[in-house]
XYZ file of C-alpha atoms in Angstrom:
654
model
C -169.739 118.167 -76.635
C -173.377 118.513 -77.583
C -174.164 122.225 -77.708
C -177.337 121.868 -75.650
C -175.300 121.709 -72.451
C -173.352 124.867 -73.286
C -176.562 126.678 -74.217
C -178.212 125.682 -70.946
C -175.096 126.849 -69.127
C -175.041 130.273 -70.790
C -178.759 130.870 -70.266
C -178.674 129.853 -66.623
C -175.647 132.042 -65.932
C -177.103 135.059 -67.662
C -180.462 134.826 -65.920
C -178.558 135.301 -62.675
C -176.388 138.211 -63.798
C -178.748 140.217 -65.995
C -181.321 142.723 -64.947
C -182.649 143.680 -68.332
C -184.869 146.646 -68.839
C -187.702 146.423 -71.320
C -186.867 146.965 -74.954
C -189.278 147.583 -77.735
C -188.990 145.100 -80.562
C -187.888 146.915 -83.677
C -190.595 146.697 -86.293
C -189.612 145.369 -89.682
C -190.224 147.878 -92.438
C -189.875 148.089 -96.164
C -190.482 150.964 -98.556
C -194.158 151.830 -98.960
C -193.715 152.588 -102.663
C -190.813 150.452 -103.905
C -189.006 151.014 -107.155
C -186.330 148.998 -108.907
C -182.758 149.635 -107.807
C -179.841 150.495 -110.055
C -177.359 147.646 -109.880
C -173.628 148.107 -110.265
C -172.288 147.564 -113.807
C -169.942 144.813 -112.639
C -172.942 142.661 -111.670
C -174.871 143.018 -114.920
C -173.856 139.563 -116.182
C -174.592 137.670 -112.998
C -177.593 135.349 -112.650
C -178.800 137.499 -109.757
C -177.383 139.949 -107.243
C -178.300 140.692 -103.648
C -178.833 144.429 -103.446
C -179.329 144.466 -99.674
C -178.784 141.843 -96.973
C -179.664 143.481 -93.663
C -179.755 141.531 -90.399
C -180.375 142.566 -86.827
C -180.087 140.778 -83.478
C -181.853 142.444 -80.562
C -181.914 141.166 -76.979
C -185.209 141.863 -75.219
C -186.582 141.300 -71.721
C -189.851 139.380 -71.844
C -192.021 139.455 -68.696
C -192.982 135.781 -69.040
C -189.989 134.238 -70.740
C -187.091 136.245 -69.368
C -184.395 137.087 -71.889
C -185.220 136.485 -75.526
C -183.527 137.311 -78.780
C -185.291 138.777 -81.794
C -183.561 138.305 -85.134
C -184.602 139.928 -88.366
C -183.422 139.474 -91.938
C -184.302 141.795 -94.806
C -183.169 140.900 -98.327
C -183.612 142.517 -101.711
C -182.462 140.510 -104.754
C -182.362 141.582 -108.390
C -183.022 138.673 -110.741
C -181.009 139.140 -113.938
C -181.005 135.878 -115.917
C -183.289 132.876 -116.287
C -181.115 130.870 -113.908
C -181.626 133.642 -111.379
C -185.386 133.202 -111.789
C -185.001 129.524 -110.943
C -182.862 130.380 -107.915
C -185.278 132.887 -106.373
C -188.834 132.065 -107.451
C -188.936 129.829 -104.383
C -187.552 131.015 -101.056
C -186.573 128.841 -98.095
C -186.127 130.526 -94.722
C -184.342 128.390 -92.141
C -186.110 128.172 -88.774
C -183.795 127.306 -85.850
C -185.039 124.604 -83.472
C -185.682 127.112 -80.646
C -187.318 129.823 -82.796
C -190.841 131.137 -83.192
C -191.605 132.811 -86.497
C -193.113 136.186 -85.661
C -193.366 137.587 -89.163
C -192.619 136.680 -92.754
C -193.567 138.861 -95.650
C -192.425 138.958 -99.246
C -193.117 140.732 -102.506
C -191.959 140.908 -106.096
C -191.418 144.155 -107.991
C -191.729 143.399 -111.709
C -189.721 145.210 -114.417
C -192.809 147.319 -115.116
C -192.973 148.402 -111.454
C -195.946 146.246 -110.452
C -195.831 145.015 -106.822
C -196.971 141.433 -106.235
C -197.454 140.639 -102.536
C -197.096 137.149 -101.084
C -200.391 135.933 -99.532
C -199.825 134.656 -95.973
C -201.517 131.332 -96.768
C -198.805 130.600 -99.344
C -196.148 130.295 -96.626
C -195.672 126.578 -95.994
C -193.741 124.445 -93.513
C -190.965 122.235 -94.839
C -188.612 119.776 -93.163
C -185.424 118.414 -94.690
C -183.028 116.118 -92.829
C -184.368 117.270 -89.490
C -184.113 120.996 -90.291
C -187.213 123.191 -90.385
C -187.923 125.784 -93.054
C -190.603 128.207 -94.131
C -191.068 127.832 -97.877
C -192.957 130.051 -100.289
C -193.256 130.305 -104.049
C -193.370 133.815 -105.482
C -195.483 134.936 -108.402
C -194.273 137.474 -110.903
C -190.572 136.586 -110.752
C -189.012 137.204 -114.169
C -185.784 138.549 -115.578
C -185.288 142.112 -114.394
C -187.592 141.771 -111.379
C -186.701 142.184 -107.701
C -187.525 139.825 -104.875
C -187.825 141.294 -101.392
C -188.587 139.492 -98.160
C -188.394 140.021 -94.403
C -188.318 137.367 -91.698
C -188.495 138.063 -87.964
C -188.008 135.347 -85.352
C -188.068 135.120 -81.575
C -185.501 132.827 -80.047
C -184.339 131.592 -76.702
C -181.413 133.616 -75.480
C -177.889 132.507 -76.289
C -175.263 135.159 -75.870
C -173.128 133.894 -78.732
C -173.866 134.649 -82.356
C -172.729 133.984 -85.909
C -174.043 135.366 -89.168
C -172.545 134.394 -92.551
C -173.097 136.774 -95.456
C -171.540 135.092 -98.489
C -173.869 133.257 -100.867
C -173.966 131.788 -104.419
C -174.619 135.278 -105.842
C -172.753 138.543 -105.213
C -174.019 141.047 -102.651
C -173.747 144.794 -103.133
C -174.336 145.715 -99.495
C -174.602 143.693 -96.293
C -175.412 145.185 -92.908
C -175.475 143.805 -89.383
C -176.794 145.422 -86.193
C -176.506 144.142 -82.632
C -178.766 145.876 -80.113
C -178.507 145.114 -76.366
C -179.257 146.887 -73.061
C -176.703 149.604 -72.357
C -175.240 147.884 -69.279
C -174.154 144.871 -71.321
C -170.979 144.934 -73.381
C -170.650 142.458 -76.225
C -167.535 141.751 -78.209
C -168.654 141.918 -81.840
C -166.234 141.261 -84.647
C -166.335 140.967 -88.408
C -164.169 138.569 -90.380
C -162.687 138.423 -93.889
C -163.401 142.046 -94.647
C -166.685 142.601 -92.800
C -166.086 145.767 -90.760
C -167.863 146.294 -87.428
C -167.873 149.749 -85.814
C -167.349 150.420 -82.121
C -170.553 150.219 -80.086
C -172.622 153.334 -79.350
C -175.050 153.938 -76.467
C -178.322 155.484 -77.615
C -180.807 155.941 -74.760
C -180.943 152.623 -72.945
C -179.535 150.601 -75.830
C -175.978 149.730 -76.782
C -175.842 149.358 -80.552
C -173.108 147.979 -82.767
C -173.335 148.388 -86.533
C -171.297 146.928 -89.344
C -171.283 146.972 -93.103
C -169.590 145.166 -95.963
C -169.973 146.180 -99.580
C -169.362 144.353 -102.844
C -169.198 140.806 -101.501
C -168.168 138.490 -104.329
C -169.110 134.869 -104.874
C -166.510 132.394 -103.669
C -166.327 129.843 -106.455
C -165.988 126.140 -105.732
C -162.350 125.385 -106.466
C -160.481 122.105 -106.449
C -158.357 121.584 -103.362
C -159.860 124.517 -101.477
C -161.973 125.099 -98.380
C -164.420 127.987 -98.638
C -165.818 128.140 -95.080
C -162.781 129.754 -93.381
C -162.885 132.605 -95.899
C -166.581 133.460 -95.771
C -167.432 136.969 -94.660
C -169.136 136.683 -91.299
C -169.918 138.429 -88.028
C -169.571 136.878 -84.576
C -170.407 138.170 -81.119
C -170.418 137.139 -77.470
C -171.330 138.732 -74.143
C -168.175 139.992 -72.418
C -169.117 142.343 -69.544
C -172.060 143.264 -67.328
C -171.514 146.867 -66.199
C -174.194 146.605 -63.504
C -172.298 143.848 -61.656
C -168.568 143.145 -61.463
C -167.998 145.413 -64.436
C -164.325 144.507 -64.782
C -164.902 140.741 -64.846
C -164.879 139.261 -68.332
C -167.698 136.798 -68.861
C -167.722 133.530 -70.800
C -163.977 133.191 -71.154
C -162.231 130.138 -72.556
C -161.032 129.388 -69.011
C -164.607 129.466 -67.737
C -165.601 127.068 -70.499
C -162.704 124.783 -69.561
C -163.768 124.705 -65.907
C -167.436 124.100 -66.694
C -166.779 121.322 -69.205
C -164.187 119.706 -66.916
C -166.720 119.664 -64.067
C -169.375 118.230 -66.380
C -167.158 115.300 -67.308
C -165.375 114.600 -64.037
C -167.717 115.439 -61.142
C -169.590 112.129 -60.954
C -172.147 110.968 -58.446
C -171.559 107.763 -56.501
C -174.107 105.847 -58.583
C -172.279 106.881 -61.764
C -168.923 105.786 -60.378
C -170.382 102.364 -59.504
C -171.990 102.040 -62.948
C -168.675 102.741 -64.672
C -166.824 100.260 -62.442
C -169.315 97.537 -63.344
C -169.128 98.417 -67.025
C -165.331 98.182 -67.094
C -165.429 94.605 -65.777
C -166.664 93.544 -69.234
C -163.486 94.741 -70.977
C -160.253 92.780 -71.186
C -157.561 95.309 -70.365
C -153.771 95.169 -70.264
C -152.951 96.355 -66.766
C -149.547 97.831 -67.645
C -149.873 99.265 -71.160
C -151.721 102.610 -71.295
C -152.046 102.619 -75.072
C -153.396 99.059 -75.102
C -156.017 100.105 -72.557
C -157.072 103.082 -74.690
C -157.420 100.844 -77.746
C -159.388 98.145 -75.935
C -161.707 100.671 -74.276
C -162.471 102.484 -77.540
C -163.103 99.251 -79.395
C -165.497 97.968 -76.730
C -167.412 101.227 -76.427
C -167.838 101.727 -80.172
C -168.883 98.111 -80.707
C -171.318 97.906 -77.793
C -172.852 101.363 -77.272
C -175.088 102.816 -79.986
C -175.083 106.571 -80.517
C -178.524 107.817 -81.431
C -179.785 111.391 -81.126
C -183.225 110.632 -82.555
C -186.138 110.339 -80.165
C -184.002 109.957 -77.059
C -184.960 111.070 -73.591
C -182.593 112.687 -71.099
C -181.694 109.152 -69.991
C -179.333 108.962 -72.970
C -177.087 111.472 -71.184
C -176.972 109.504 -67.910
C -174.147 107.031 -67.362
C -176.127 104.629 -65.187
C -178.832 104.410 -67.882
C -176.423 104.105 -70.818
C -174.609 101.064 -69.430
C -177.980 99.298 -69.132
C -179.680 100.332 -72.383
C -176.464 100.440 -74.460
C -177.836 103.564 -76.177
C -176.373 107.045 -75.720
C -176.529 110.560 -77.047
C -173.292 112.154 -78.210
C -172.981 113.951 -74.895
C -173.737 110.797 -72.927
C -171.229 108.742 -74.916
C -168.487 111.319 -74.334
C -169.290 111.446 -70.621
C -169.151 107.655 -70.278
C -165.891 107.497 -72.256
C -164.289 110.174 -70.067
C -165.504 108.471 -66.891
C -163.942 105.184 -68.019
C -160.626 106.878 -68.738
C -160.749 108.528 -65.340
C -161.358 105.258 -63.486
C -158.585 103.552 -65.448
C -156.156 106.272 -64.404
C -155.444 107.305 -68.005
C -154.369 110.933 -68.266
C -156.312 112.744 -70.992
C -157.257 116.240 -72.062
C -160.408 117.316 -73.853
C -159.694 119.284 -77.025
C -162.083 121.307 -79.165
C -160.545 121.519 -82.654
C -160.666 124.518 -84.925
C -161.732 122.741 -88.091
C -159.985 123.464 -91.376
C -163.224 122.964 -93.347
C -165.338 125.251 -91.171
C -165.301 128.731 -89.664
C -162.297 128.660 -87.319
C -162.188 129.401 -83.628
C -160.939 132.866 -82.705
C -158.611 132.681 -79.725
C -159.546 136.252 -78.731
C -163.314 136.019 -79.161
C -164.804 133.235 -77.068
C -167.699 132.203 -79.283
C -169.053 129.090 -77.556
C -171.365 128.601 -80.527
C -168.428 127.203 -82.513
C -167.631 124.645 -79.802
C -168.888 121.219 -80.825
C -167.761 117.620 -80.374
C -164.452 117.209 -78.525
C -161.593 114.822 -79.096
C -159.410 113.231 -76.430
C -155.704 114.000 -76.324
C -153.416 111.640 -74.420
C -150.227 113.368 -73.184
C -148.671 109.969 -72.463
C -148.762 108.944 -76.135
C -149.093 112.324 -77.872
C -152.042 110.992 -79.886
C -155.750 111.728 -80.322
C -159.072 109.888 -80.321
C -162.442 110.999 -81.698
C -164.977 109.388 -79.365
C -168.278 109.694 -81.228
C -167.013 108.887 -84.739
C -167.421 105.128 -85.151
C -165.587 105.181 -88.497
C -162.320 106.355 -86.979
C -160.160 104.652 -84.386
C -157.258 105.832 -82.272
C -154.938 107.505 -83.224
C -156.941 108.987 -86.139
C -159.358 111.881 -85.998
C -161.000 113.523 -88.985
C -158.147 114.987 -91.044
C -159.693 118.469 -91.120
C -159.609 118.483 -87.316
C -155.813 118.112 -87.341
C -153.053 120.359 -88.693
C -154.918 123.189 -87.011
C -155.259 124.924 -83.662
C -157.320 123.499 -80.868
C -158.668 124.560 -77.498
C -157.010 122.224 -74.956
C -158.591 121.798 -71.535
C -155.570 121.172 -69.329
C -155.965 119.822 -65.818
C -154.444 121.643 -62.880
C -154.538 121.044 -59.113
C -154.355 123.447 -56.198
C -154.189 121.401 -53.035
C -157.106 118.971 -53.178
C -158.953 121.084 -55.750
C -158.705 119.995 -59.399
C -159.983 122.001 -62.342
C -158.964 122.849 -65.898
C -157.727 125.891 -67.753
C -157.872 126.666 -71.476
C -154.891 126.796 -73.776
C -154.714 126.992 -77.569
C -152.134 124.683 -79.121
C -151.389 123.062 -82.443
C -153.048 119.725 -83.217
C -150.462 117.696 -85.069
C -151.240 115.510 -88.070
C -149.345 112.433 -89.221
C -146.283 113.248 -91.348
C -146.638 112.563 -95.043
C -144.526 109.385 -94.935
C -147.084 107.674 -92.685
C -150.119 108.220 -94.941
C -149.856 106.705 -98.372
C -151.587 105.160 -101.343
C -148.858 103.091 -102.954
C -148.976 100.622 -105.821
C -146.998 97.633 -106.959
C -147.848 96.484 -110.486
C -146.481 93.684 -112.628
C -147.629 93.799 -116.239
C -147.022 91.497 -119.193
C -148.686 90.345 -122.423
C -150.149 86.929 -123.062
C -148.531 84.760 -125.730
C -150.980 85.881 -128.425
C -150.332 89.553 -127.625
C -154.066 90.200 -127.475
C -154.401 90.839 -123.759
C -152.472 92.499 -120.954
C -152.033 90.406 -117.822
C -151.579 92.476 -114.716
C -151.159 91.859 -111.015
C -152.014 95.072 -109.188
C -151.461 95.611 -105.487
C -152.695 98.777 -103.802
C -151.154 99.592 -100.432
C -152.731 102.083 -98.022
C -151.240 103.369 -94.787
C -152.156 106.022 -92.221
C -155.029 108.243 -93.276
C -155.010 106.554 -96.663
C -156.050 103.315 -94.951
C -158.351 104.931 -92.391
C -160.589 106.202 -95.191
C -161.158 102.662 -96.524
C -161.244 100.507 -93.375
C -164.851 101.420 -92.442
C -165.997 99.723 -95.668
C -164.555 96.391 -94.493
C -166.307 96.794 -91.160
C -169.747 98.064 -92.149
C -170.529 96.983 -95.726
C -172.425 93.712 -96.326
C -170.479 91.090 -98.268
C -172.101 91.749 -101.654
C -171.490 95.507 -101.398
C -167.947 94.902 -100.219
C -167.283 92.779 -103.300
C -168.578 95.615 -105.482
C -166.352 98.046 -103.615
C -163.152 96.049 -104.139
C -164.058 95.295 -107.772
C -164.507 99.001 -108.519
C -161.241 99.832 -106.808
C -159.349 97.317 -108.945
C -161.205 98.321 -112.082
C -160.082 101.931 -111.671
C -156.483 100.950 -112.492
C -157.216 98.707 -115.457
C -160.381 99.793 -117.295
C -161.320 96.114 -117.184
C -163.985 94.085 -115.405
C -162.043 90.852 -115.900
C -160.638 90.714 -112.369
C -159.808 87.568 -110.378
C -158.274 86.482 -107.098
C -158.951 89.685 -105.163
C -157.290 89.503 -101.763
C -157.524 91.962 -98.871
C -155.177 92.086 -95.897
C -155.217 94.187 -92.725
C -158.711 95.591 -93.279
C -159.770 95.499 -89.616
C -159.893 98.606 -87.446
C -157.401 96.948 -85.099
C -154.821 96.893 -87.899
C -154.769 100.678 -87.963
C -153.454 101.072 -84.426
C -149.941 100.010 -85.469
C -150.404 101.344 -89.018
C -150.355 97.954 -90.689
C -150.735 98.545 -94.432
C -154.169 97.795 -95.850
C -153.547 95.904 -99.094
C -155.952 95.109 -101.904
C -154.597 93.072 -104.795
C -155.789 90.960 -107.657
C -155.150 89.608 -111.133
C -156.507 91.511 -114.100
C -156.789 90.641 -117.764
C -157.356 93.686 -119.930
C -157.713 94.359 -123.627
C -158.428 98.019 -122.846
C -154.876 98.946 -121.823
C -153.376 98.691 -125.315
C -154.014 99.085 -129.031
C -152.294 97.546 -132.054
C -151.241 99.847 -134.883
C -149.495 97.936 -137.663
C -146.315 96.496 -136.234
C -146.600 98.638 -133.101
C -148.271 98.054 -129.749
C -149.509 101.178 -127.987
C -149.453 100.448 -124.246
C -151.521 102.874 -122.135
C -149.135 102.712 -119.224
C -150.495 105.939 -117.715
C -153.852 104.294 -116.987
C -152.175 101.839 -114.624
C -151.983 104.461 -111.812
C -155.709 105.167 -112.035
C -157.460 108.410 -113.059
C -155.786 111.606 -111.861
C -157.186 115.082 -111.211
C -156.502 117.825 -113.748
C -156.391 121.487 -112.761
C -156.842 124.166 -115.365
C -157.836 127.652 -114.198
C -160.307 129.444 -116.430
C -160.711 132.121 -113.742
C -158.104 133.593 -111.390
C -157.569 131.415 -108.308
C -159.380 132.826 -105.263
C -158.316 130.584 -102.388
C -155.112 128.932 -101.178
C -154.717 125.187 -101.531
C -156.035 122.845 -98.858
C -155.610 119.070 -98.965
C -157.040 116.571 -96.524
C -153.771 115.240 -95.136
C -150.080 115.040 -96.040
C -149.413 111.896 -98.047
C -147.227 110.071 -100.505
C -148.074 107.988 -103.555
C -145.254 105.650 -104.510
C -145.842 103.420 -107.533
C -143.535 100.688 -108.741
C -144.481 99.291 -112.141
C -142.714 96.364 -113.771
C -143.440 95.794 -117.471
C -142.258 92.651 -119.232
C -141.492 93.723 -122.797
C -142.591 91.068 -125.313
C -139.797 89.196 -127.032
C -138.799 90.870 -130.273
C -140.089 94.299 -129.227
C -138.404 97.455 -128.030
C -139.857 100.600 -126.428
C -139.289 103.657 -128.612
C -140.301 106.525 -126.294
C -138.932 105.640 -122.873
C -138.090 109.231 -122.038
C -141.817 110.046 -121.995
C -141.737 108.361 -118.580
C -139.387 110.957 -117.122
C -140.946 113.606 -114.908
C -139.316 115.873 -112.340
C -141.895 118.419 -111.247
C -141.289 119.825 -107.763
C -141.962 122.976 -105.824
C -138.496 124.306 -106.640
C -136.320 123.363 -109.592
C -133.749 120.694 -108.727
C -135.010 120.486 -105.160
C -137.459 118.072 -103.586
C -139.374 120.753 -101.655
C -142.749 120.111 -99.995
C -144.483 118.614 -103.047
C -143.540 116.868 -106.220
C -144.150 114.307 -108.941
C -140.969 112.456 -109.885
C -140.930 109.562 -112.328
C -137.931 107.604 -113.556
C -137.222 104.288 -115.257
C -134.566 101.722 -115.980
C -134.406 98.748 -118.340
C -133.060 95.407 -117.191
C -133.157 92.979 -120.101
C -136.806 92.546 -121.016
C -137.933 94.253 -117.804
C -138.937 97.915 -117.791
C -138.968 99.200 -114.210
C -140.865 102.447 -113.589
C -140.575 104.251 -110.258
C -142.984 107.108 -109.404
C -142.765 109.222 -106.265
C -145.577 111.735 -105.726
C -145.822 113.544 -102.411
C -147.495 116.400 -100.554
C -145.833 117.173 -97.227
C -148.244 119.878 -96.078
C -152.000 120.351 -95.774
C -151.925 123.976 -96.910
C -150.190 125.796 -99.742
C -150.326 129.568 -100.124
C -151.454 131.504 -103.157
C -147.760 132.060 -103.955
C -147.326 128.272 -104.094
C -150.414 127.616 -106.191
C -148.679 127.576 -109.572
C -146.209 124.977 -108.298
C -149.027 122.893 -106.814
C -150.974 123.043 -110.070
C -147.922 121.838 -112.004
C -147.444 118.873 -109.653
C -151.119 117.874 -109.844
C -151.105 118.211 -113.623
C -147.902 116.178 -113.871
C -149.798 113.201 -112.434
C -152.599 113.847 -114.942
C -150.036 114.112 -117.736
C -148.573 110.757 -116.738
C -152.093 109.364 -117.198
C -151.730 110.268 -120.873
C -148.415 108.498 -121.426
C -148.666 105.776 -124.068
C -145.596 103.623 -124.647
C -144.844 102.690 -128.239
C -143.626 99.083 -128.478
C -142.161 98.413 -131.884
C -140.885 95.180 -133.413
C -137.154 95.038 -133.694
C -135.872 95.130 -137.246
């Protein structure tokens, strides 16, 4: 769901329940006579270090505008190396869409103690990919200097907050303060080591403080997601002591009811518009899954989703079916209305994404609620309505193998509503998502070229990642795409007879394998050394990732989806030659010795006359592996990379 609806909902509700007393906006202050700080010895070799990152959110009653939120950010950064100079001689301050910048000031304290103030006219507006920033270049930034800046903004009131404190440089001290009227009780919680104290009433304010010291940098690591592990603070309004003090506000159940009503309580004109729209779709009257597939295909092929420059009409069903243009919210509403009229039982689900800050089941932060997916109890499968690159039953992999907020329907007499329940969102088992290969390889009669027929076979998520290319790319770009894919397993551009099968979105519904195959002639796959032929058999499976840790691993392993990679390679050995190092093809690297476990790289071979048959089974049955499993995971990944290096020695028989 587009967040605008939830924001409007929270503001409207709170305007009814709050009777805020005036609060004085806290002035932003910095030291009148600044001096350089002593940084901790452990940070001396960093490019830069944040000495202080102090943020405050204060809710204020405005006579004209009602409830507003003032946010302030105060940062002090020591620049240590030249790269640190490049990082902080220009500052970008993000400006939310609903914010007014009330104050920005900045200064540089040089190593000699000179203070260089930022002139106000040097603060410029910047826009990048639809996001607004205040940008300013600072004079006097050099190694050993400190950069200090303060930004204060006034925002429309939303009683849900999130502040993330981890950055590309370490932070010695981070602080967060939430200040609200004393009759309001917020739930405020720190994550991943950020500690929030219990709230304290001081005068007419209820204040919650938190601090986190010595925040390290989270390095970018292969097969890892950083967002779930970032130190952050979240809050939401939970109680109003001046009215119904024991009633918890903004619960997951309240969200479920409100969203359910938004999607299902349609006006008569909307019902008629949906009925007319459905007449355009050929539907199987008896097969629920066939109806879901046909409806999704028609909607995604005939309704354009466009958030740019749209009026409120893009949220209205009766307008969407005429203009064929919708916002995300409007598209979801139309989709749900169609399902409802077709009598298809569905539930809305808000996933907790594996590549983002996760939902907390005990802290109802509506700010983390974004686009929903549909869950169909009748089939046990999911559909992502606004993602045109995915089709039922696939949703983005990071939205599965996680928890999700399910909005489950319930009826009491003639009254129907929904309640919230957190459940697991299943992902396809590893056997159903694959990138397999079948390769037949031989030499030409002159022994100066390798002739190869390579067939790549994708199923499940493996196929869903490639099918959009066959739907959206123009023909010339599609040819480039398939050529590059074939070239990756041969190091050769001499590729002919490329054939693709089952590339349509419709082929994914029943998990038909997407196949891409062709004939390749390559002089790059072998070398001649005297009476020996060195065959680079490892290159036939394509380039593999290598993992070597120069620093201690910080995060557990995360992979997109469980999958298997089965490769069958048939090599015709030239007459008069024998392979001297066949045992180099043997690998048995698994999670546990002599056991298959949840991951592995297993390679074996057999010789049948002049045929060398190589069988490789690589698999990852889970999406997540703990720190205790990391060494095993690294060995499996590196086994595939080591196979890349295998060169078979073909020697003339004596």
